[in-house]
PDB file of C-alpha atoms in Angstrom:
ATOM      1  CA  MET A   1      78.897 140.752  78.470  1.00 94.00           C
ATOM      2  CA  LYS A   2      77.039 137.642  78.031  1.00 96.00           C
ATOM      3  CA  ALA A   3      78.753 134.287  78.521  1.00 97.00           C
ATOM      4  CA  ARG A   4      77.413 130.820  78.070  1.00 98.00           C
ATOM      5  CA  VAL A   5      79.043 127.844  79.782  1.00 98.00           C
ATOM      6  CA  THR A   6      78.204 124.462  78.439  1.00 98.00           C
ATOM      7  CA  ILE A   7      78.917 121.538  80.821  1.00 98.00           C
ATOM      8  CA  THR A   8      79.039 117.898  79.593  1.00 96.00           C
ATOM      9  CA  LEU A   9      80.223 114.684  80.944  1.00 95.00           C
ATOM     10  CA  LYS A  10      83.878 113.585  80.319  1.00 95.00           C
ATOM     11  CA  PRO A  11      84.052 111.131  77.562  1.00 92.00           C
ATOM     12  CA  GLY A  12      83.787 107.486  78.971  1.00 89.00           C
ATOM     13  CA  VAL A  13      81.797 108.620  81.976  1.00 91.00           C
ATOM     14  CA  LEU A  14      78.427 106.857  82.251  1.00 87.00           C
ATOM     15  CA  ASP A  15      75.350 109.090  81.284  1.00 91.00           C
ATOM     16  CA  PRO A  16      72.238 107.161  82.283  1.00 90.00           C
ATOM     17  CA  GLN A  17      70.105 110.231  81.237  1.00 91.00           C
ATOM     18  CA  GLY A  18      71.805 110.408  77.705  1.00 94.00           C
ATOM     19  CA  LYS A  19      71.125 106.590  77.425  1.00 92.00           C
ATOM     20  CA  ALA A  20      67.523 107.147  78.374  1.00 92.00           C
ATOM     21  CA  ILE A  21      67.240 109.834  75.611  1.00 95.00           C
ATOM     22  CA  GLU A  22      68.954 107.611  73.122  1.00 94.00           C
ATOM     23  CA  GLY A  23      66.570 104.759  73.957  1.00 93.00           C
ATOM     24  CA  ALA A  24      63.623 107.209  73.559  1.00 94.00           C
ATOM     25  CA  LEU A  25      64.820 108.520  70.071  1.00 95.00           C
ATOM     26  CA  THR A  26      65.202 105.141  68.798  1.00 94.00           C
ATOM     27  CA  SER A  27      61.773 103.960  70.040  1.00 93.00           C
ATOM     28  CA  LEU A  28      60.448 107.099  68.303  1.00 95.00           C
ATOM     29  CA  GLY A  29      61.849 105.501  65.001  1.00 94.00           C
ATOM     30  CA  PHE A  30      64.943 107.885  64.703  1.00 95.00           C
ATOM     31  CA  SER A  31      67.419 105.076  63.647  1.00 91.00           C
ATOM     32  CA  GLY A  32      70.516 107.124  63.172  1.00 90.00           C
ATOM     33  CA  VAL A  33      71.318 108.015  66.641  1.00 92.00           C
ATOM     34  CA  ASN A  34      74.610 106.189  67.612  1.00 92.00           C
ATOM     35  CA  GLN A  35      74.712 107.879  70.958  1.00 92.00           C
ATOM     36  CA  ALA A  36      73.083 110.919  73.011  1.00 95.00           C
ATOM     37  CA  ARG A  37      74.842 112.567  75.772  1.00 95.00           C
ATOM     38  CA  GLN A  38      73.287 115.147  77.971  1.00 95.00           C
ATOM     39  CA  GLY A  39      74.674 118.122  79.694  1.00 96.00           C
ATOM     40  CA  LYS A  40      73.482 121.609  80.705  1.00 96.00           C
ATOM     41  CA  VAL A  41      73.887 125.219  79.716  1.00 98.00           C
ATOM     42  CA  ILE A  42      74.423 128.028  82.147  1.00 98.00           C
ATOM     43  CA  ASP A  43      74.118 131.628  80.721  1.00 98.00           C
ATOM     44  CA  LEU A  44      75.572 134.424  82.691  1.00 97.00           C
ATOM     45  CA  ASP A  45      75.298 138.284  82.339  1.00 97.00           C
ATOM     46  CA  LEU A  46      78.288 139.767  83.460  1.00 96.00           C
ATOM     47  CA  ALA A  47      79.362 143.174  84.389  1.00 94.00           C
ATOM     48  CA  ALA A  48      82.609 142.802  82.941  1.00 91.00           C
ATOM     49  CA  THR A  49      83.203 144.593  79.392  1.00 92.00           C
ATOM     50  CA  ASP A  50      86.510 142.892  78.622  1.00 94.00           C
ATOM     51  CA  GLU A  51      86.260 139.585  76.744  1.00 95.00           C
ATOM     52  CA  SER A  52      89.342 138.006  77.977  1.00 95.00           C
ATOM     53  CA  ALA A  53      88.895 139.009  81.488  1.00 94.00           C
ATOM     54  CA  ALA A  54      85.399 137.922  81.446  1.00 95.00           C
ATOM     55  CA  ARG A  55      86.502 134.448  80.076  1.00 96.00           C
ATOM     56  CA  GLU A  56      88.995 134.273  82.746  1.00 96.00           C
ATOM     57  CA  GLU A  57      86.623 135.020  85.581  1.00 96.00           C
ATOM     58  CA  VAL A  58      83.914 132.578  84.202  1.00 97.00           C
ATOM     59  CA  GLY A  59      86.765 129.997  84.046  1.00 97.00           C
ATOM     60  CA  ARG A  60      87.232 130.490  87.746  1.00 97.00           C
ATOM     61  CA  MET A  61      83.717 130.142  88.294  1.00 97.00           C
ATOM     62  CA  CYS A  62      83.516 126.738  86.486  1.00 98.00           C
ATOM     63  CA  GLU A  63      86.550 125.541  88.635  1.00 97.00           C
ATOM     64  CA  ALA A  64      85.071 126.781  91.790  1.00 96.00           C
ATOM     65  CA  LEU A  65      81.536 125.622  91.426  1.00 97.00           C
ATOM     66  CA  LEU A  66      79.864 125.211  88.094  1.00 97.00           C
ATOM     67  CA  ALA A  67      81.463 122.113  87.038  1.00 97.00           C
ATOM     68  CA  ASN A  68      82.528 119.068  88.787  1.00 96.00           C
ATOM     69  CA  THR A  69      85.729 118.383  87.056  1.00 95.00           C
ATOM     70  CA  VAL A  70      86.158 115.042  88.482  1.00 94.00           C
ATOM     71  CA  VAL A  71      83.295 114.012  85.973  1.00 95.00           C
ATOM     72  CA  GLU A  72      82.528 116.923  83.819  1.00 96.00           C
ATOM     73  CA  ARG A  73      84.266 119.062  81.529  1.00 97.00           C
ATOM     74  CA  TYR A  74      83.328 122.967  80.519  1.00 98.00           C
ATOM     75  CA  ASP A  75      83.337 125.184  77.451  1.00 98.00           C
ATOM     76  CA  ILE A  76      83.097 128.836  77.721  1.00 98.00           C
ATOM     77  CA  ALA A  77      81.849 131.036  74.798  1.00 97.00           C
ATOM     78  CA  ILE A  78      81.559 134.742  75.008  1.00 95.00           C
ATOM     79  CA  LEU A  79      78.145 135.664  73.494  1.00 93.00           C
ATOM     80  CA  SER A  80      78.367 139.468  73.213  1.00 81.00           C
TER      81      SER A  80
ATOM     82  CA  MET B   1      81.505 111.975 122.933  1.00 91.00           C
ATOM     83  CA  LYS B   2      80.788 115.384 121.707  1.00 95.00           C
ATOM     84  CA  SER B   3      79.670 115.676 118.154  1.00 96.00           C
ATOM     85  CA  ALA B   4      78.456 118.137 115.735  1.00 97.00           C
ATOM     86  CA  VAL B   5      75.786 117.670 112.999  1.00 98.00           C
ATOM     87  CA  ILE B   6      75.905 120.253 110.125  1.00 98.00           C
ATOM     88  CA  VAL B   7      72.641 121.499 109.093  1.00 98.00           C
ATOM     89  CA  PHE B   8      72.004 122.783 105.415  1.00 97.00           C
ATOM     90  CA  PRO B   9      68.790 124.353 104.142  1.00 97.00           C
ATOM     91  CA  GLY B  10      67.159 121.170 102.678  1.00 96.00           C
ATOM     92  CA  SER B  11      69.058 118.654 105.156  1.00 97.00           C
ATOM     93  CA  ASN B  12      66.383 116.322 106.652  1.00 96.00           C
ATOM     94  CA  ARG B  13      68.162 113.441 108.603  1.00 97.00           C
ATOM     95  CA  GLU B  14      69.729 115.502 111.256  1.00 97.00           C
ATOM     96  CA  PRO B  15      67.249 114.335 113.881  1.00 97.00           C
ATOM     97  CA  ASP B  16      67.936 110.710 112.863  1.00 97.00           C
ATOM     98  CA  ALA B  17      71.721 111.405 113.177  1.00 98.00           C
ATOM     99  CA  ALA B  18      71.333 112.991 116.486  1.00 98.00           C
ATOM    100  CA  ARG B  19      69.293 110.045 117.817  1.00 97.00           C
ATOM    101  CA  ALA B  20      71.701 107.403 116.519  1.00 98.00           C
ATOM    102  CA  ILE B  21      74.705 109.150 118.156  1.00 97.00           C
ATOM    103  CA  ARG B  22      72.805 109.423 121.414  1.00 97.00           C
ATOM    104  CA  LEU B  23      71.733 105.674 121.144  1.00 97.00           C
ATOM    105  CA  ALA B  24      75.272 104.857 120.745  1.00 97.00           C
ATOM    106  CA  GLY B  25      76.365 106.537 124.087  1.00 95.00           C
ATOM    107  CA  GLY B  26      77.467 109.962 122.580  1.00 95.00           C
ATOM    108  CA  ASP B  27      76.277 113.313 124.054  1.00 95.00           C
ATOM    109  CA  ASP B  28      73.444 115.112 122.506  1.00 96.00           C
ATOM    110  CA  PRO B  29      75.025 116.581 119.234  1.00 97.00           C
ATOM    111  CA  VAL B  30      75.279 120.282 118.608  1.00 97.00           C
ATOM    112  CA  MET B  31      73.496 121.479 115.531  1.00 97.00           C
ATOM    113  CA  VAL B  32      75.708 123.743 113.268  1.00 97.00           C
ATOM    114  CA  TRP B  33      74.018 125.883 110.760  1.00 97.00           C
ATOM    115  CA  HIS B  34      75.950 126.046 107.428  1.00 97.00           C
ATOM    116  CA  THR B  35      76.654 129.601 107.510  1.00 96.00           C
ATOM    117  CA  ASP B  36      78.663 129.361 110.639  1.00 97.00           C
ATOM    118  CA  THR B  37      82.488 129.595 110.183  1.00 96.00           C
ATOM    119  CA  GLU B  38      83.710 127.532 113.255  1.00 96.00           C
ATOM    120  CA  LEU B  39      82.993 124.268 114.748  1.00 96.00           C
ATOM    121  CA  PRO B  40      82.576 123.864 118.484  1.00 95.00           C
ATOM    122  CA  PRO B  41      85.154 121.485 120.067  1.00 94.00           C
ATOM    123  CA  VAL B  42      83.856 118.167 119.182  1.00 95.00           C
ATOM    124  CA  ASP B  43      85.081 114.457 118.806  1.00 95.00           C
ATOM    125  CA  LEU B  44      83.050 113.645 115.592  1.00 96.00           C
ATOM    126  CA  VAL B  45      81.320 115.767 112.778  1.00 98.00           C
ATOM    127  CA  MET B  46      78.408 114.289 110.921  1.00 98.00           C
ATOM    128  CA  ILE B  47      76.968 115.646 107.759  1.00 98.00           C
ATOM    129  CA  PRO B  48      73.443 114.077 107.534  1.00 98.00           C
ATOM    130  CA  GLY B  49      71.433 113.075 104.575  1.00 97.00           C
ATOM    131  CA  GLY B  50      68.638 115.399 102.877  1.00 96.00           C
ATOM    132  CA  PHE B  51      68.693 117.798  99.653  1.00 96.00           C
ATOM    133  CA  ALA B  52      71.112 120.517 101.013  1.00 95.00           C
ATOM    134  CA  HIS B  53      70.364 123.604  98.802  1.00 94.00           C
ATOM    135  CA  GLY B  54      67.880 121.534  96.925  1.00 92.00           C
ATOM    136  CA  ASP B  55      70.568 119.682  95.221  1.00 91.00           C
ATOM    137  CA  TYR B  56      70.426 122.514  92.771  1.00 92.00           C
ATOM    138  CA  LEU B  57      73.387 122.553  90.055  1.00 94.00           C
ATOM    139  CA  ARG B  58      74.570 119.111  91.356  1.00 95.00           C
ATOM    140  CA  ALA B  59      73.940 116.980  94.629  1.00 96.00           C
ATOM    141  CA  GLY B  60      75.996 118.447  97.358  1.00 96.00           C
ATOM    142  CA  ALA B  61      77.661 121.258  95.213  1.00 96.00           C
ATOM    143  CA  ILE B  62      76.394 124.310  96.770  1.00 96.00           C
ATOM    144  CA  ALA B  63      76.738 123.034 100.178  1.00 97.00           C
ATOM    145  CA  ALA B  64      80.207 121.828  99.704  1.00 97.00           C
ATOM    146  CA  ARG B  65      81.295 125.510  99.070  1.00 96.00           C
ATOM    147  CA  SER B  66      79.444 126.676 102.275  1.00 96.00           C
ATOM    148  CA  PRO B  67      81.411 128.760 105.009  1.00 96.00           C
ATOM    149  CA  ILE B  68      81.171 125.654 107.613  1.00 97.00           C
ATOM    150  CA  MET B  69      82.692 123.325 104.934  1.00 97.00           C
ATOM    151  CA  ARG B  70      86.115 125.351 105.273  1.00 97.00           C
ATOM    152  CA  ALA B  71      86.020 124.616 108.946  1.00 97.00           C
ATOM    153  CA  VAL B  72      84.992 120.981 108.519  1.00 97.00           C
ATOM    154  CA  ALA B  73      88.156 120.595 105.906  1.00 97.00           C
ATOM    155  CA  ASP B  74      90.395 121.970 108.408  1.00 96.00           C
ATOM    156  CA  TYR B  75      89.095 119.704 111.202  1.00 96.00           C
ATOM    157  CA  ALA B  76      89.539 116.621 108.913  1.00 96.00           C
ATOM    158  CA  ALA B  77      92.893 117.702 107.952  1.00 95.00           C
ATOM    159  CA  ARG B  78      93.755 117.772 111.584  1.00 94.00           C
ATOM    160  CA  GLY B  79      92.675 114.180 111.941  1.00 93.00           C
ATOM    161  CA  GLY B  80      89.011 114.846 113.317  1.00 95.00           C
ATOM    162  CA  TYR B  81      86.531 112.155 112.623  1.00 97.00           C
ATOM    163  CA  VAL B  82      83.978 113.081 110.071  1.00 98.00           C
ATOM    164  CA  LEU B  83      80.755 110.874 108.797  1.00 98.00           C
ATOM    165  CA  GLY B  84      79.016 112.050 105.722  1.00 98.00           C
ATOM    166  CA  VAL B  85      75.821 110.081 104.988  1.00 98.00           C
ATOM    167  CA  CYS B  86      73.912 109.984 101.687  1.00 98.00           C
ATOM    168  CA  ASN B  87      73.656 113.718 100.731  1.00 98.00           C
ATOM    169  CA  GLY B  88      76.689 114.180 103.266  1.00 98.00           C
ATOM    170  CA  PHE B  89      78.460 111.639 101.156  1.00 98.00           C
ATOM    171  CA  GLN B  90      77.764 113.826  98.206  1.00 98.00           C
ATOM    172  CA  VAL B  91      78.869 116.936 100.171  1.00 98.00           C
ATOM    173  CA  LEU B  92      82.243 115.264 101.099  1.00 98.00           C
ATOM    174  CA  THR B  93      83.172 114.263  97.406  1.00 98.00           C
ATOM    175  CA  GLU B  94      82.017 117.718  96.130  1.00 97.00           C
ATOM    176  CA  ALA B  95      84.268 119.273  98.922  1.00 97.00           C
ATOM    177  CA  ARG B  96      86.903 117.035  97.671  1.00 97.00           C
ATOM    178  CA  LEU B  97      87.594 115.613 101.207  1.00 98.00           C
ATOM    179  CA  LEU B  98      86.811 112.204  99.562  1.00 98.00           C
ATOM    180  CA  PRO B  99      87.705 111.198  95.885  1.00 98.00           C
ATOM    181  CA  GLY B 100      85.281 110.551  93.070  1.00 98.00           C
ATOM    182  CA  ALA B 101      81.733 111.681  92.343  1.00 97.00           C
ATOM    183  CA  LEU B 102      78.228 110.750  93.097  1.00 97.00           C
ATOM    184  CA  MET B 103      76.169 110.637  89.782  1.00 95.00           C
ATOM    185  CA  ARG B 104      72.528 109.849  88.684  1.00 94.00           C
ATOM    186  CA  ASN B 105      71.552 106.357  89.694  1.00 96.00           C
ATOM    187  CA  ALA B 106      72.240 104.117  86.538  1.00 93.00           C
ATOM    188  CA  CYS B 107      68.553 103.106  86.763  1.00 93.00           C
ATOM    189  CA  LEU B 108      67.531 106.663  86.676  1.00 92.00           C
ATOM    190  CA  THR B 109      64.944 106.063  89.483  1.00 94.00           C
ATOM    191  CA  PHE B 110      65.106 107.087  93.074  1.00 96.00           C
ATOM    192  CA  VAL B 111      65.719 104.050  95.119  1.00 97.00           C
ATOM    193  CA  CYS B 112      63.985 103.845  98.502  1.00 97.00           C
ATOM    194  CA  ARG B 113      64.461 100.488 100.162  1.00 96.00           C
ATOM    195  CA  LYS B 114      66.259  98.169 102.213  1.00 96.00           C
ATOM    196  CA  ILE B 115      69.596  96.959 100.856  1.00 97.00           C
ATOM    197  CA  ARG B 116      72.213  94.678 102.038  1.00 98.00           C
ATOM    198  CA  LEU B 117      75.807  95.671 102.286  1.00 97.00           C
ATOM    199  CA  LYS B 118      78.941  93.852 102.893  1.00 98.00           C
ATOM    200  CA  VAL B 119      81.571  95.164 105.630  1.00 98.00           C
ATOM    201  CA  GLU B 120      84.580  94.983 103.288  1.00 96.00           C
ATOM    202  CA  ASN B 121      87.230  96.548 105.656  1.00 95.00           C
ATOM    203  CA  THR B 122      87.048  97.225 109.218  1.00 93.00           C
ATOM    204  CA  ASN B 123      88.550 100.721 110.393  1.00 95.00           C
ATOM    205  CA  ALA B 124      87.937 103.407 112.928  1.00 95.00           C
ATOM    206  CA  PHE B 125      84.253 103.599 111.935  1.00 97.00           C
ATOM    207  CA  THR B 126      83.313  99.863 111.146  1.00 97.00           C
ATOM    208  CA  ARG B 127      85.347  98.449 113.931  1.00 96.00           C
ATOM    209  CA  ASP B 128      82.318  97.050 115.671  1.00 96.00           C
ATOM    210  CA  TYR B 129      81.503  94.706 112.676  1.00 97.00           C
ATOM    211  CA  GLU B 130      83.075  91.506 111.637  1.00 96.00           C
ATOM    212  CA  ARG B 131      84.949  91.905 108.535  1.00 95.00           C
ATOM    213  CA  GLY B 132      82.726  90.278 105.700  1.00 96.00           C
ATOM    214  CA  ALA B 133      79.578  90.830 107.741  1.00 97.00           C
ATOM    215  CA  VAL B 134      76.573  91.450 105.607  1.00 98.00           C
ATOM    216  CA  VAL B 135      74.063  94.115 106.962  1.00 97.00           C
ATOM    217  CA  THR B 136      70.998  95.776 106.191  1.00 97.00           C
ATOM    218  CA  TYR B 137      70.365  99.555 106.040  1.00 97.00           C
ATOM    219  CA  PRO B 138      67.798 101.421 104.235  1.00 97.00           C
ATOM    220  CA  CYS B 139      68.832 103.566 101.431  1.00 97.00           C
ATOM    221  CA  ALA B 140      67.071 106.604  99.908  1.00 97.00           C
ATOM    222  CA  HIS B 141      68.865 108.308  97.107  1.00 97.00           C
ATOM    223  CA  HIS B 142      68.582 109.570  93.264  1.00 96.00           C
ATOM    224  CA  ASP B 143      72.537 110.275  93.025  1.00 96.00           C
ATOM    225  CA  GLY B 144      74.288 107.282  94.453  1.00 97.00           C
ATOM    226  CA  ASN B 145      76.162 106.088  91.555  1.00 97.00           C
ATOM    227  CA  TYR B 146      79.753 106.316  92.590  1.00 98.00           C
ATOM    228  CA  ARG B 147      82.161 106.993  90.007  1.00 96.00           C
ATOM    229  CA  ALA B 148      85.874 107.749  89.821  1.00 96.00           C
ATOM    230  CA  ASP B 149      88.762 107.290  87.364  1.00 94.00           C
ATOM    231  CA  ASP B 150      90.259 103.828  87.241  1.00 95.00           C
ATOM    232  CA  GLU B 151      93.431 104.873  89.272  1.00 96.00           C
ATOM    233  CA  THR B 152      91.409 106.329  91.963  1.00 97.00           C
ATOM    234  CA  ILE B 153      89.427 103.147  92.155  1.00 97.00           C
ATOM    235  CA  ALA B 154      92.475 100.906  92.032  1.00 97.00           C
ATOM    236  CA  ARG B 155      94.066 103.091  94.867  1.00 97.00           C
ATOM    237  CA  LEU B 156      90.886 102.831  96.983  1.00 97.00           C
ATOM    238  CA  GLU B 157      90.752  99.186  96.419  1.00 97.00           C
ATOM    239  CA  GLY B 158      94.615  98.496  96.918  1.00 97.00           C
ATOM    240  CA  GLU B 159      94.671 100.451 100.210  1.00 96.00           C
ATOM    241  CA  GLY B 160      91.561  98.820 101.651  1.00 96.00           C
ATOM    242  CA  ARG B 161      89.568 102.193 101.745  1.00 97.00           C
ATOM    243  CA  VAL B 162      86.282 100.663 100.430  1.00 98.00           C
ATOM    244  CA  ALA B 163      84.579 100.278 103.640  1.00 98.00           C
ATOM    245  CA  LEU B 164      81.128  98.961 102.439  1.00 98.00           C
ATOM    246  CA  ARG B 165      80.025  97.402  99.327  1.00 98.00           C
ATOM    247  CA  TYR B 166      76.653  96.711  97.986  1.00 98.00           C
ATOM    248  CA  VAL B 167      75.378  93.015  97.775  1.00 98.00           C
ATOM    249  CA  ASP B 168      72.782  93.882  95.157  1.00 96.00           C
ATOM    250  CA  ASN B 169      74.115  97.286  93.659  1.00 98.00           C
ATOM    251  CA  PRO B 170      71.112  99.526  93.566  1.00 97.00           C
ATOM    252  CA  ASN B 171      72.565 102.418  91.711  1.00 97.00           C
ATOM    253  CA  GLY B 172      75.220 101.203  89.460  1.00 96.00           C
ATOM    254  CA  SER B 173      78.343 102.333  91.409  1.00 97.00           C
ATOM    255  CA  ALA B 174      81.751 101.374  90.428  1.00 97.00           C
ATOM    256  CA  ASN B 175      82.915  98.066  92.052  1.00 98.00           C
ATOM    257  CA  ASP B 176      79.577  98.071  94.079  1.00 98.00           C
ATOM    258  CA  ILE B 177      81.187 100.698  96.150  1.00 98.00           C
ATOM    259  CA  ALA B 178      78.687 102.210  99.058  1.00 98.00           C
ATOM    260  CA  GLY B 179      81.165 103.639 101.283  1.00 98.00           C
ATOM    261  CA  ILE B 180      84.810 104.951 101.227  1.00 98.00           C
ATOM    262  CA  VAL B 181      87.219 106.412 103.705  1.00 98.00           C
ATOM    263  CA  ASN B 182      89.878 109.039 102.939  1.00 97.00           C
ATOM    264  CA  GLU B 183      93.569 108.247 102.719  1.00 96.00           C
ATOM    265  CA  THR B 184      94.095 108.796 106.509  1.00 95.00           C
ATOM    266  CA  GLY B 185      91.004 106.979 107.483  1.00 96.00           C
ATOM    267  CA  ASN B 186      89.319 109.582 109.469  1.00 96.00           C
ATOM    268  CA  VAL B 187      86.577 110.628 106.965  1.00 98.00           C
ATOM    269  CA  LEU B 188      83.849 108.181 105.953  1.00 98.00           C
ATOM    270  CA  GLY B 189      81.163 108.904 103.286  1.00 98.00           C
ATOM    271  CA  MET B 190      78.525 106.336 102.396  1.00 98.00           C
ATOM    272  CA  MET B 191      75.151 106.233 100.466  1.00 98.00           C
ATOM    273  CA  PRO B 192      72.803 104.052 102.775  1.00 98.00           C
ATOM    274  CA  HIS B 193      71.679 105.243 106.034  1.00 98.00           C
ATOM    275  CA  PRO B 194      72.976 103.401 109.205  1.00 98.00           C
ATOM    276  CA  GLU B 195      71.087 106.061 111.350  1.00 98.00           C
ATOM    277  CA  ASN B 196      67.913 104.644 110.040  1.00 97.00           C
ATOM    278  CA  ALA B 197      68.742 101.085 111.378  1.00 97.00           C
ATOM    279  CA  VAL B 198      69.426 101.775 114.968  1.00 97.00           C
ATOM    280  CA  GLU B 199      66.455 100.615 116.830  1.00 96.00           C
ATOM    281  CA  PRO B 200      63.898  97.441 116.572  1.00 95.00           C
ATOM    282  CA  LEU B 201      61.132  99.871 115.693  1.00 93.00           C
ATOM    283  CA  LEU B 202      62.981 100.899 112.324  1.00 91.00           C
ATOM    284  CA  GLY B 203      63.062  97.173 111.210  1.00 90.00           C
ATOM    285  CA  SER B 204      66.774  96.829 111.664  1.00 92.00           C
ATOM    286  CA  THR B 205      69.629  97.579 114.300  1.00 97.00           C
ATOM    287  CA  ASP B 206      72.411  96.857 111.790  1.00 98.00           C
ATOM    288  CA  GLY B 207      73.419 100.329 111.703  1.00 98.00           C
ATOM    289  CA  LEU B 208      74.062 100.962 115.536  1.00 97.00           C
ATOM    290  CA  PRO B 209      77.511  99.191 115.581  1.00 97.00           C
ATOM    291  CA  LEU B 210      78.709 101.889 113.167  1.00 98.00           C
ATOM    292  CA  PHE B 211      77.941 104.567 115.719  1.00 97.00           C
ATOM    293  CA  THR B 212      79.230 102.544 118.755  1.00 97.00           C
ATOM    294  CA  GLY B 213      82.341 101.939 116.754  1.00 96.00           C
ATOM    295  CA  MET B 214      82.793 105.625 116.293  1.00 95.00           C
ATOM    296  CA  VAL B 215      82.124 106.328 119.862  1.00 94.00           C
ATOM    297  CA  ALA B 216      84.612 103.620 120.812  1.00 94.00           C
ATOM    298  CA  SER B 217      87.418 105.126 118.399  1.00 93.00           C
ATOM    299  CA  VAL B 218      86.878 108.545 120.088  1.00 91.00           C
ATOM    300  CA  ALA B 219      87.073 107.114 123.538  1.00 89.00           C
ATOM    301  CA  SER B 220      90.143 105.022 122.728  1.00 87.00           C
ATOM    302  CA  GLY B 221      91.842 108.189 121.814  1.00 77.00           C
ATOM    303  CA  ASP B 222      93.550 106.154 118.795  1.00 67.00           C
ATOM    304  CA  SER B 223      94.242 107.971 115.706  1.00 57.00           C
ATOM    305  CA  PRO B 224      92.049 106.828 112.901  1.00 61.00           C
ATOM    306  CA  GLU B 225      93.314 103.656 111.571  1.00 48.00           C
ATOM    307  CA  LEU B 226      93.143 101.996 108.170  1.00 45.00           C
ATOM    308  CA  PRO B 227      92.902  98.236 108.055  1.00 42.00           C
ATOM    309  CA  ARG B 228      96.141  96.706 109.173  1.00 40.00           C
ATOM    310  CA  ARG B 229      98.516  96.406 106.612  1.00 41.00           C
ATOM    311  CA  PRO B 230     102.357  96.260 106.960  1.00 39.00           C
ATOM    312  CA  LEU B 231     103.473 100.029 106.797  1.00 41.00           C
ATOM    313  CA  LEU B 232     106.162  99.657 104.216  1.00 41.00           C
ATOM    314  CA  ASP B 233     103.636  97.996 102.193  1.00 43.00           C
ATOM    315  CA  ARG B 234     101.332 100.989 102.274  1.00 41.00           C
ATOM    316  CA  LEU B 235     104.222 103.300 101.797  1.00 42.00           C
ATOM    317  CA  ILE B 236     105.293 101.549  98.831  1.00 40.00           C
ATOM    318  CA  HIS B 237     101.847 101.503  97.485  1.00 42.00           C
ATOM    319  CA  ARG B 238     101.477 105.150  97.883  1.00 41.00           C
ATOM    320  CA  ASN B 239     104.625 105.889  95.979  1.00 40.00           C
ATOM    321  CA  VAL B 240     103.624 103.855  92.999  1.00 38.00           C
ATOM    322  CA  SER B 241     100.093 105.522  92.914  1.00 39.00           C
ATOM    323  CA  PRO B 242     100.385 109.187  93.790  1.00 36.00           C
ATOM    324  CA  GLY B 243      97.802 111.671  93.280  1.00 36.00           C
ATOM    325  CA  ALA B 244      94.687 113.339  94.903  1.00 34.00           C
TER     326      ALA B 244
END
């Protein structure tokens, strides 16, 4: 079973890299970008075959290591 | 004074840490590998700078979950002194021994230069400085932008737990925060490098009092102390702002 964890900064947390991306897009002439926020995606290939068990396990991984919940939030998607 | 310096794959300031402790009158520190599960009997634990585990995932994140950090957390909970510098500060926040998080510098560049700091509060670590003194340490980091929620920042300020503040903020840290202590005053984390300002040859000796102060605190046998405030005041403040 494959799971995808998307980690993004919590709203309101300053994102200097997102700001740089936003500035670069604007300088390339893309005028409609109000804001860019960057994060990371972690794809996991799991031995688990039960979707809800996999989701729970990945949630524990996020809390234990993958996300710093002081400044980040995470979203778990089961891909297959 | 007996001390331990924790070494992770990618730590690189451990010889500097050991030298600073020796120059301040401490014994030769014991180097403790990250896979160890116990600390030797020591008066101080130092987590040096570097790039533990390559800072993969986040700065200090993987190091904070290493076996030795459980022993460091227990040691800190018993009131043992812990100093984390630069990557060590990142490890301490990731391990939740200090609040907040250290994020990418607002300027996005690696900052490597001498910076001026104001000694904001004197505590068990900064006791050998005059409160309000301005000192110069080198700094060298990419992720030194200290962030915490508004309530945490207010609590740090209200309880006098901001030990050091940047004069010219190099990384965008909230409230110009360069170093903080935990609630009980026995854990200090800071981004700049006092261990690299301990001899004239290094261009500054401004960092040495931090180490002599720690040695003196250990020698005095006092429990770590926060800036002197009426006890009642502190208790009331904590009741008003509970939380991590």
